[in-house]
CSV table of C-alpha atoms and ligand atoms in Angstrom, one decimal:
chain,number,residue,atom,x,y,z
A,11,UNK,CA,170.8,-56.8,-8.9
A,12,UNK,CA,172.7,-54.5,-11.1
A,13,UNK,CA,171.8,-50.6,-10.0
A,14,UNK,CA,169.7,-48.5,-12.3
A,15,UNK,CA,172.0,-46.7,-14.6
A,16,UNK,CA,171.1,-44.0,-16.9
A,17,UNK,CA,173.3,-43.2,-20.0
A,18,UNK,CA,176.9,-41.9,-19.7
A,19,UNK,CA,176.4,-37.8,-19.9
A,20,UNK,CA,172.7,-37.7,-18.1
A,21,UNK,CA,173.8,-37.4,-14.7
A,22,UNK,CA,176.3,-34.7,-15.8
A,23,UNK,CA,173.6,-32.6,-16.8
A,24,UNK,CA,172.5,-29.4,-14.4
A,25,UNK,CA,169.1,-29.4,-14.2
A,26,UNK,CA,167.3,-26.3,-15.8
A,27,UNK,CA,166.5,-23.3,-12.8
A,28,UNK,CA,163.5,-21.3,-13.7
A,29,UNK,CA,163.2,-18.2,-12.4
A,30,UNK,CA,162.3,-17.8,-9.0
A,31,UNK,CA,158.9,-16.4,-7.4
A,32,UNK,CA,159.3,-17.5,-3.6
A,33,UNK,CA,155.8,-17.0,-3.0
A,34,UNK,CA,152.6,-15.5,-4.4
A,35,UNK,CA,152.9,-12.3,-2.0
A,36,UNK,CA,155.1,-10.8,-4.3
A,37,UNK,CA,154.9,-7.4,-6.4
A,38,UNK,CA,157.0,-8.3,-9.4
A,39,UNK,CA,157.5,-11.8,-10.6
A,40,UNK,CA,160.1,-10.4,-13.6
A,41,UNK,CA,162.5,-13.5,-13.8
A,42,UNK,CA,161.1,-15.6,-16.7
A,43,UNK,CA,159.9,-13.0,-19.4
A,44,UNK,CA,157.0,-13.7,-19.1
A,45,UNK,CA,153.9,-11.7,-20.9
A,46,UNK,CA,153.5,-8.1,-19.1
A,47,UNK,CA,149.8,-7.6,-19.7
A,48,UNK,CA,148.5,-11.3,-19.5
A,49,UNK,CA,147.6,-13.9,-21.9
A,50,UNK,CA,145.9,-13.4,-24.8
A,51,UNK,CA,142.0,-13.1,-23.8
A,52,UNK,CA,140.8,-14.6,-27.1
A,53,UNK,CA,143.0,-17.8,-26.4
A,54,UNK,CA,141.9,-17.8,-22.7
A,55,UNK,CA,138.1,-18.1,-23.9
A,56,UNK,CA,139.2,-21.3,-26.8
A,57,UNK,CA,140.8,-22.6,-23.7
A,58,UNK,CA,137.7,-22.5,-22.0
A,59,UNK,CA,135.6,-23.9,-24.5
A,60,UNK,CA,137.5,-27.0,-25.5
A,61,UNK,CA,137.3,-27.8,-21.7
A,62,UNK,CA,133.5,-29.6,-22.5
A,63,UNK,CA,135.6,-32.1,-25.1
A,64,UNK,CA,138.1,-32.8,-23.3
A,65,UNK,CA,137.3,-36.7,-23.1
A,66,UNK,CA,138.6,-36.7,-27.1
A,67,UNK,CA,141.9,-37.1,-28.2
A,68,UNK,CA,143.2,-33.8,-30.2
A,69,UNK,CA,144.0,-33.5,-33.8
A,70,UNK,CA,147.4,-35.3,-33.6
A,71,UNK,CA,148.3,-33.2,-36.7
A,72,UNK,CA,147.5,-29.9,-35.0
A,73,UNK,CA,146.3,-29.3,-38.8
A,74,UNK,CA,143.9,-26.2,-38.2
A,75,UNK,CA,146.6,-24.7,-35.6
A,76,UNK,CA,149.3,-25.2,-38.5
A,77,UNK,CA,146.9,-23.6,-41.3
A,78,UNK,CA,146.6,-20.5,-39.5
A,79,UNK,CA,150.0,-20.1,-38.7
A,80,UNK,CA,150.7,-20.7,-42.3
A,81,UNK,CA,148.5,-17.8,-43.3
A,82,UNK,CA,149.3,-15.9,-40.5
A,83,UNK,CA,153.1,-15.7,-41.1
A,84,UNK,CA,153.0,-17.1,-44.9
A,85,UNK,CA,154.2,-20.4,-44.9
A,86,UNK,CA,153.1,-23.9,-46.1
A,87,UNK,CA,151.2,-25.8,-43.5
A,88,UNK,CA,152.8,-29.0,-44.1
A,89,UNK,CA,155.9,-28.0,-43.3
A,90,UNK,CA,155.0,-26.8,-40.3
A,91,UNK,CA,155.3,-28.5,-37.1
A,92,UNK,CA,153.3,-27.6,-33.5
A,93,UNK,CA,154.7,-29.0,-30.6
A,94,UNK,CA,154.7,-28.7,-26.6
A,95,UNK,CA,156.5,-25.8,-25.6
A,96,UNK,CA,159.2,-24.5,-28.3
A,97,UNK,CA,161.8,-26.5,-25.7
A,98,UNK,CA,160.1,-29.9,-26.6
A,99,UNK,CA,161.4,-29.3,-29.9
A,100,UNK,CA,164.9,-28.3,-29.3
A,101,UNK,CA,165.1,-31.8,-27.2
A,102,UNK,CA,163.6,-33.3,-30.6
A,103,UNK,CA,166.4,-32.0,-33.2
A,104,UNK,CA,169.2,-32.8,-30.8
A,105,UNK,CA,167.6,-37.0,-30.4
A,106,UNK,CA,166.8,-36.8,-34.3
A,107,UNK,CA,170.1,-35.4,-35.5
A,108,UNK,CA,172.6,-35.9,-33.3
A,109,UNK,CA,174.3,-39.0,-30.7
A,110,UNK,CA,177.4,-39.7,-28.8
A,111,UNK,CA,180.5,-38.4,-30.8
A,112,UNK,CA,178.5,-35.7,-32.2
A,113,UNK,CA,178.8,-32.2,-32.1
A,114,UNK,CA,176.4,-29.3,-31.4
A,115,UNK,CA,177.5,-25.6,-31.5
A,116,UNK,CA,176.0,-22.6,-29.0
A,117,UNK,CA,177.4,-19.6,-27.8
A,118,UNK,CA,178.8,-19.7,-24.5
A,119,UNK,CA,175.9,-17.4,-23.0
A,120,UNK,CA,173.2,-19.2,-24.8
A,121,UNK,CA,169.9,-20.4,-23.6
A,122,UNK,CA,170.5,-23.3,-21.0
A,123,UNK,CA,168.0,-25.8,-23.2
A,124,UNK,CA,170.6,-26.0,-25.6
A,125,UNK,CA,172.9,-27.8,-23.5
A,126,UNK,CA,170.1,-30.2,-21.7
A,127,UNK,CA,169.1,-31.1,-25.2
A,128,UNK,CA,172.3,-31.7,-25.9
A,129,UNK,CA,173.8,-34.2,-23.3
A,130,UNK,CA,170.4,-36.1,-22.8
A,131,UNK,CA,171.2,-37.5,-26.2
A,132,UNK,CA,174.5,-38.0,-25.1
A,133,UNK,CA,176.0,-35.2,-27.9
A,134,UNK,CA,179.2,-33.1,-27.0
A,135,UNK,CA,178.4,-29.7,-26.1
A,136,UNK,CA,181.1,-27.3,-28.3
A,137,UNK,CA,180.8,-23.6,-27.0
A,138,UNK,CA,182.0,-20.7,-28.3
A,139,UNK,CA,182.9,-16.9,-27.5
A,140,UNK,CA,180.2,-14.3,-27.9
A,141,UNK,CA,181.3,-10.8,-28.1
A,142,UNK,CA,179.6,-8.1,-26.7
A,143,UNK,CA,176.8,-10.1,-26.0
A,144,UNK,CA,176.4,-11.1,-29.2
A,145,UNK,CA,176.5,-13.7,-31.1
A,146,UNK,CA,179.7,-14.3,-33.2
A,147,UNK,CA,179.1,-16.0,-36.7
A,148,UNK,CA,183.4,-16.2,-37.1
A,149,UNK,CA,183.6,-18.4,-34.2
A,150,UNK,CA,180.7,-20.5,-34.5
A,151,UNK,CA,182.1,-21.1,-38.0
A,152,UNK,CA,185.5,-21.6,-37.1
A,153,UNK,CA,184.1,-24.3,-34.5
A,154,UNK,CA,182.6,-26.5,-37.7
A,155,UNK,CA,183.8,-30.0,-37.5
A,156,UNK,CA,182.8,-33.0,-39.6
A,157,UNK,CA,181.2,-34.3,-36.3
A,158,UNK,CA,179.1,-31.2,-35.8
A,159,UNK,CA,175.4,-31.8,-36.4
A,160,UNK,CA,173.5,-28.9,-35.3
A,161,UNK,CA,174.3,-25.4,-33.9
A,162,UNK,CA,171.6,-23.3,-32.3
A,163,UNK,CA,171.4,-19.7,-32.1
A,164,UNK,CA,168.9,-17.2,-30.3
A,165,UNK,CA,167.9,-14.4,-32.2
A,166,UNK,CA,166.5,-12.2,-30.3
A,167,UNK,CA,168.9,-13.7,-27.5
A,168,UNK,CA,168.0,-14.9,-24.6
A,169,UNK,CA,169.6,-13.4,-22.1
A,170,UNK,CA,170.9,-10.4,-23.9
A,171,UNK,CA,168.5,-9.4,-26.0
A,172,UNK,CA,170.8,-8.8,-28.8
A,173,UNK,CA,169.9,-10.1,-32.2
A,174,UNK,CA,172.0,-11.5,-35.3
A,175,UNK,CA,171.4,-9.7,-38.1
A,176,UNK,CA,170.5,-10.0,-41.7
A,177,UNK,CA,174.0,-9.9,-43.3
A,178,UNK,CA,175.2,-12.0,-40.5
A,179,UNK,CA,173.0,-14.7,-40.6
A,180,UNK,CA,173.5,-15.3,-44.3
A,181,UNK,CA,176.8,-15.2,-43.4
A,182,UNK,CA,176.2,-17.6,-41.0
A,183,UNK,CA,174.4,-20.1,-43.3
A,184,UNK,CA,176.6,-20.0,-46.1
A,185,UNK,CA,179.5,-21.0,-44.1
A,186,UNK,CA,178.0,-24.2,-42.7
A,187,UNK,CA,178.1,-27.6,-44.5
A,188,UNK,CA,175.3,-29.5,-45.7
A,189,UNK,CA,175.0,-31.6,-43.1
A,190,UNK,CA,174.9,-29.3,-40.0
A,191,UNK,CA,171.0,-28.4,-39.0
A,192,UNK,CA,171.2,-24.3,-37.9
A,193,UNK,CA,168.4,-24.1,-35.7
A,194,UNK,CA,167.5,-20.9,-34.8
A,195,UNK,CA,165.4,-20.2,-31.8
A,196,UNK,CA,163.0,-17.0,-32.4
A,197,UNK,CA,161.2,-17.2,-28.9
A,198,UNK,CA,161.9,-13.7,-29.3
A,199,UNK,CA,161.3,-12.8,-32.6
A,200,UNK,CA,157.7,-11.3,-32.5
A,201,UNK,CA,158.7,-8.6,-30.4
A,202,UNK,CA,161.4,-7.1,-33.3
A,203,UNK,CA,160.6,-4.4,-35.5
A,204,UNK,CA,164.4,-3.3,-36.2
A,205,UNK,CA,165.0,-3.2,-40.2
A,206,UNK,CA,168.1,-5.4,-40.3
A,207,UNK,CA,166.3,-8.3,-38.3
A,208,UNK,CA,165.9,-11.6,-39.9
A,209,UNK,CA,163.4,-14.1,-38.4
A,210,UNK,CA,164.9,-16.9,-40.7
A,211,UNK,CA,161.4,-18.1,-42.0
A,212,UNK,CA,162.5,-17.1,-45.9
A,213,UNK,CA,166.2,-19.2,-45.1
A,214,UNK,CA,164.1,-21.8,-44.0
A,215,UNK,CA,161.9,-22.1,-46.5
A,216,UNK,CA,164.5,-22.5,-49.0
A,217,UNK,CA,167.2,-24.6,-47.0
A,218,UNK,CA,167.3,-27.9,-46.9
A,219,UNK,CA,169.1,-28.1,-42.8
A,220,UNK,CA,167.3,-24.9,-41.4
A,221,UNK,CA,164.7,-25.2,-38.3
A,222,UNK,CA,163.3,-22.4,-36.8
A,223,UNK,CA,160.7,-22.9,-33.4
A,224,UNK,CA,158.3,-20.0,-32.7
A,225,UNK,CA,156.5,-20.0,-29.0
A,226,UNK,CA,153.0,-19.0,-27.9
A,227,UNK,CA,154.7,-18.6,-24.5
A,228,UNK,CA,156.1,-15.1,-24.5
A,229,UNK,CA,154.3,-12.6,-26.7
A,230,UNK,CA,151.4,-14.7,-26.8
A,231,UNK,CA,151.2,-14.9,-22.9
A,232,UNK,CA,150.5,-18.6,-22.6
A,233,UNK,CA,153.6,-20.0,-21.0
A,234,UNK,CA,151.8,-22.2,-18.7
A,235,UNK,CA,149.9,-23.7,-22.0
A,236,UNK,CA,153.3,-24.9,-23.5
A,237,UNK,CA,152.7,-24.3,-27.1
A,238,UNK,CA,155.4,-23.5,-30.2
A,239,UNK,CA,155.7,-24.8,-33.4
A,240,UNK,CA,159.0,-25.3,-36.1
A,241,UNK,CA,159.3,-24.4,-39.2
A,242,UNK,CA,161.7,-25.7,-41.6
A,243,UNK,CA,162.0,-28.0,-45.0
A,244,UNK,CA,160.1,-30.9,-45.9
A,245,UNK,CA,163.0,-33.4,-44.8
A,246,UNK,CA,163.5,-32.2,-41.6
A,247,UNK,CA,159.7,-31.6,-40.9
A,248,UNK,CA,159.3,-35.2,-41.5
A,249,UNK,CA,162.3,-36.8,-39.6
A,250,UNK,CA,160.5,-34.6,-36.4
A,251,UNK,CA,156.8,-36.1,-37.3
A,252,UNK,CA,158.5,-39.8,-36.8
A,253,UNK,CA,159.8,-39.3,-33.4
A,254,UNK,CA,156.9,-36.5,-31.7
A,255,UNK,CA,154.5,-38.0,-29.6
A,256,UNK,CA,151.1,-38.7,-31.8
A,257,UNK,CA,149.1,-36.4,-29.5
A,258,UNK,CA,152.0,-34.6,-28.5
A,259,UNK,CA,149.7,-30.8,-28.3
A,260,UNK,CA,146.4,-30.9,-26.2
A,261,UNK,CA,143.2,-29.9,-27.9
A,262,UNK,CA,142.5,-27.1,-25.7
A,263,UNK,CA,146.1,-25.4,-26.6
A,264,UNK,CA,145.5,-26.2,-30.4
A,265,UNK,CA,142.4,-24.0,-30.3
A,266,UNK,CA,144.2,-21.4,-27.8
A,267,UNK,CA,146.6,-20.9,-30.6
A,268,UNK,CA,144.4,-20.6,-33.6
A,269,UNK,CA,142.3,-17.9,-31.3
A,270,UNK,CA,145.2,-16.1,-30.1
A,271,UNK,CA,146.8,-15.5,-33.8
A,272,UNK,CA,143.1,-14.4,-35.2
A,273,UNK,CA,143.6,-11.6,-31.7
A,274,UNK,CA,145.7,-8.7,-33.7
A,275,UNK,CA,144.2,-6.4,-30.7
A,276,UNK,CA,146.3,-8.4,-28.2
A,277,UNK,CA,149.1,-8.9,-30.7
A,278,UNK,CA,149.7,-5.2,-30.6
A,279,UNK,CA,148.7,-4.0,-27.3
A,280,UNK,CA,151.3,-6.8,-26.2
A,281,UNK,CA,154.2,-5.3,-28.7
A,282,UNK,CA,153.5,-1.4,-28.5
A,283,UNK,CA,153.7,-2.1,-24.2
A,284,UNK,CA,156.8,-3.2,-24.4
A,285,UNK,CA,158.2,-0.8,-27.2
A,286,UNK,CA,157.8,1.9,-24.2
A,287,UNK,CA,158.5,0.0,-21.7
A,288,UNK,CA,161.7,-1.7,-22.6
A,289,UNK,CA,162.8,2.1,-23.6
A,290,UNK,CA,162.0,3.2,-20.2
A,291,UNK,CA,163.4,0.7,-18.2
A,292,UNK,CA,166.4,0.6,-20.3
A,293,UNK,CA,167.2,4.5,-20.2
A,294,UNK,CA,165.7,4.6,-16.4
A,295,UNK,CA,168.4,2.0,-15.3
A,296,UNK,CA,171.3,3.1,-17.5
A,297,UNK,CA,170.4,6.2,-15.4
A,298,UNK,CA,171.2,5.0,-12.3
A,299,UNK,CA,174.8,4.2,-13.3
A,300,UNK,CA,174.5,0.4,-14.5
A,301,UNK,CA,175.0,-1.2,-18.4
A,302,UNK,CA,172.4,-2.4,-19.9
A,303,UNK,CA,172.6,-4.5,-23.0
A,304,UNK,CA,170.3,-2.6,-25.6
A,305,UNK,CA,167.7,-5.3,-26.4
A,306,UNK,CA,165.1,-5.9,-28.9
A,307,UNK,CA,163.3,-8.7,-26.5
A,308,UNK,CA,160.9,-8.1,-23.5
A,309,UNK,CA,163.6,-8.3,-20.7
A,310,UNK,CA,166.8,-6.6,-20.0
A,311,UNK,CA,170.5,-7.8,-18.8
A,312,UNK,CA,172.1,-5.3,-16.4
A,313,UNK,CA,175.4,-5.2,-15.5
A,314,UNK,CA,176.8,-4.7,-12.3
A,315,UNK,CA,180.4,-3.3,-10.8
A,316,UNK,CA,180.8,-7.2,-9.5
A,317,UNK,CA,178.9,-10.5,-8.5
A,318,UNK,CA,178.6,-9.3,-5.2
A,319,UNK,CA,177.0,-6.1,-6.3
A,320,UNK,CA,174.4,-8.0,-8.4
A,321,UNK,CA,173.8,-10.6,-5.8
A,322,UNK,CA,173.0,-7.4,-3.4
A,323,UNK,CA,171.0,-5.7,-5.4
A,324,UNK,CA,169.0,-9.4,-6.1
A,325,UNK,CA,168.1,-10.0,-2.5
A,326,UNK,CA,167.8,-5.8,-2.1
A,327,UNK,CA,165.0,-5.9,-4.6
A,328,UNK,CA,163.7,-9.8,-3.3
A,329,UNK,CA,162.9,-8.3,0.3
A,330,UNK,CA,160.9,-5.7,-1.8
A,331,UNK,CA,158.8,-8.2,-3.5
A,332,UNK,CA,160.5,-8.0,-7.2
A,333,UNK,CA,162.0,-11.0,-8.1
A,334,UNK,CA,164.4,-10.9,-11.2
A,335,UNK,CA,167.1,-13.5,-12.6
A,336,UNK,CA,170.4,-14.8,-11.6
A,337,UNK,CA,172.3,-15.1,-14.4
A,338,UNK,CA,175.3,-17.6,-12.7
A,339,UNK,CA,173.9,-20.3,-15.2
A,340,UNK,CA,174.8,-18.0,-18.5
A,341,UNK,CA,177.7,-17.4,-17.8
A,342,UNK,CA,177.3,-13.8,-16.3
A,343,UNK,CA,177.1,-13.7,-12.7
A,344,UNK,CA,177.5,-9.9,-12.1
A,345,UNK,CA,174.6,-9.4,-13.9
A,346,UNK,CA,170.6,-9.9,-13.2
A,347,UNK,CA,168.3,-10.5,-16.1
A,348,UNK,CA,165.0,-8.3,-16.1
A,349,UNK,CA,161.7,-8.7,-18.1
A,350,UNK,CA,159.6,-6.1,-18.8
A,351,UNK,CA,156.9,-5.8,-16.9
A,352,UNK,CA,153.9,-4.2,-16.1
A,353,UNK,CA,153.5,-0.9,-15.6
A,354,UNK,CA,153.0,-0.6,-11.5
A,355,UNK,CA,156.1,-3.7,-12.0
A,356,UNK,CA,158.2,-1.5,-14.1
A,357,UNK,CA,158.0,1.9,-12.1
A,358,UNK,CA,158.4,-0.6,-8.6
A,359,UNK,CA,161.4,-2.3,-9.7
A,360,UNK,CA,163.3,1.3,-10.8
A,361,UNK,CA,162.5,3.0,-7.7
A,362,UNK,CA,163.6,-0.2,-5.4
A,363,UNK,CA,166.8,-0.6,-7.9
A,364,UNK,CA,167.2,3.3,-6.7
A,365,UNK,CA,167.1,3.0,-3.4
A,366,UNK,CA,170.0,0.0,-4.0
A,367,UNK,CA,172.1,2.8,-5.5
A,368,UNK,CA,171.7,5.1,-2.9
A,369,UNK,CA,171.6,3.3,-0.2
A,370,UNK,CA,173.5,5.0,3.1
A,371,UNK,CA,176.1,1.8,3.7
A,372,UNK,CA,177.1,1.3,-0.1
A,373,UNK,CA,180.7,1.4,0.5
A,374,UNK,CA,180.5,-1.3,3.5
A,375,UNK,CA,178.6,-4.0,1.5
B,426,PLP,C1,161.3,-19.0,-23.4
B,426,PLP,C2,162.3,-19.5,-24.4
B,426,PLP,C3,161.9,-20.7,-25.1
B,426,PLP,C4,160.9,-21.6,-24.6
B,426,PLP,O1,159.7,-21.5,-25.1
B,426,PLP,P1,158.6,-22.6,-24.7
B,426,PLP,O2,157.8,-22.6,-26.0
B,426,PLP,O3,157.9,-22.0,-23.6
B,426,PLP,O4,159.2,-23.9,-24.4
B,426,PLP,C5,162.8,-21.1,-26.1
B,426,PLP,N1,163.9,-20.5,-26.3
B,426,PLP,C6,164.3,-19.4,-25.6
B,426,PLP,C7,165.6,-18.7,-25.9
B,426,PLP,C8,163.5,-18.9,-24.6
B,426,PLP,O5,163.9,-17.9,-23.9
């Protein structure tokens, strides 16, 4: 019998590391940006109540979780798509759009989904140099091929927190040919306020090749729902309705979602927390000697004097209860990735990256 083989590429991908939470005795679980204050009450309760229908298949076509986010963010319900988890989407552009010989373009600090996506559908993988920490529009363009078929970029990035802006995402756009899909990830994007930000929704809805997926999981709070949904033009909307699952989103997350964008309450409560918060950590930690990456997201990336230092100071503040992230897989291993946190979490996590700082036998570790 002939052994069971999976495709050429598959068993070179690393599997995806989440961020680690040894055990429930800990004080800060700040390694996968997750919400600071909770999930959003008003999608906890729709949760609750679909539970007595839960013997019916949902809506397949999400249609009243895709008409309130069309009047919610102002965009056409049909070409909106809602999906399981913003990352069951990226998978979904990579197996629509792109196969062995292809190309798809991410910075080489990007989120580590892109690449999964990538090689399960047997694509190449092209990355390219960010510059401090951000992305670079000149080298993704300057990466273009006739075989490239997507490129993904972050805005806000994750793990930076940087953003592209305006000027240089149009720049971006009107560099790419016709047949390359940008997709650009805003997991991030409901956290920005700055004036030269540019979600992407207006690009998309006049491009023909321009996806953008939105999450429920970060300033929504309901990560362990999987929920997000993709905006982008009729053609591409449709190509992505022909290869999701028919009830590919659950009934009681389609109701979450409709409750949690009618919840303006949690909406802000969630975004003016971590306006002060991510200044506070940000200046509290730049205090103490280390760069931090000015970010517009909910988390942080500090740097550190070496690897060493930052693996130190990641078991320092493990034995203390706060667990942040490793970033070996990004491409940055002398520095640890922090969300922000709650505000017992927050104050915590300073005071035991502190004592790190000071402690008496610095120079011998
Ligand atoms: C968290 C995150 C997502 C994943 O969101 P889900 O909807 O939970 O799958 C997508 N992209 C980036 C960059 C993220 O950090």
């Amino acid at each position: 019998m002939a052994p069971l083989t999976p495709r050429p590429g598959i068993m070179d991908i690393a599997p995806y590391v989440g961020g680690q939470s040894k055990d429930t005795s800990y004080k800060g679980k700040l390694s996968s940006n997750e919400s600071a204050i909770g999930p959003c009450p008003a999608a906890v309760e729709a949760f609750k109540q679909a539970a007595d229908t839960l013997h019916r298949y949902p809506d397949g076509g999400s249609i009243e979780l895709r008409e309130a986010l069309g009047q919610h963010y102002g965009l056409e319900a049909d070409r909106l798509v809602c999906v399981s988890g913003s990352d069951d989407l990226l998978s979904m552009i990579c197996r629509a759009y792109a196969g062995p010989g292809d190309e798809v373009i991410f910075g080489e600090n990007a989120f580590l989904m892109y690449p999964i996506s990538t090689m399960s559908v047997g694509a190449t993988c092209v990355t390219v140099e960010e510059t401090e920490y951000r992305v670079n529009v000149d080298n993704i363009l300057a990466a273009v091929t006739e075989r490239t078929k997507i490129v993904f970029i972050t805005s806000p990035s994750n793990p930076t927190g940087t953003y592209t802006t305006k000027d240089e995402l149009a720049r971006l756009y009107a560099g790419l040919p016709d047949h390359v899909v940008l997709v650009i990830d805003g997991a991030y994007a409901d956290f920005v306020t700055a004036s030269d930000f540019d979600d992407g929704l207006e690009l998309a809805r006049t491009a023909e090749n321009v996806l953008v997926t939105r999450t429920f999981s970060k300033i929504y709070g309901l990560a362990g729902l999987r929920l997000g949904w993709g905006y982008a033009s009729a053609q591409i909307i449709d190509v992505i309705n022909r290869i999701r699952g028919p009830f590919n989103v659950g009934a009681p997350s389609q109701a979450a979602g409709v409750a949690a964008l009618g919840d303006d309450t949690f909406f802000e409560a969630a975004r003016t927390h971590n306006d002060t918060w991510l200044a506070w950590l940000s200046e509290q930690i730049s205090a103490l000697g280390l760069f931090v990456v000015p970010s517009v997201a909910n988390f942080v990336l500090i740097r550190f004097g070496s690897e060493t230092e930052a693996q130190a100071c990641d078991l320092f503040l493990q034995d203390r209860g706060y667990f942040l992230r490793r970033m070996d897989g990004y491409g940055f291993p002398d520095h640890l990735r922090l969300t922000v946190g709650a505000v017992d979490e927050n104050e915590g996590v300073v005071a035991a990256m502190r004592s790190f700082i000071e402690r008496p036998n610095r120079e011998e570790s």
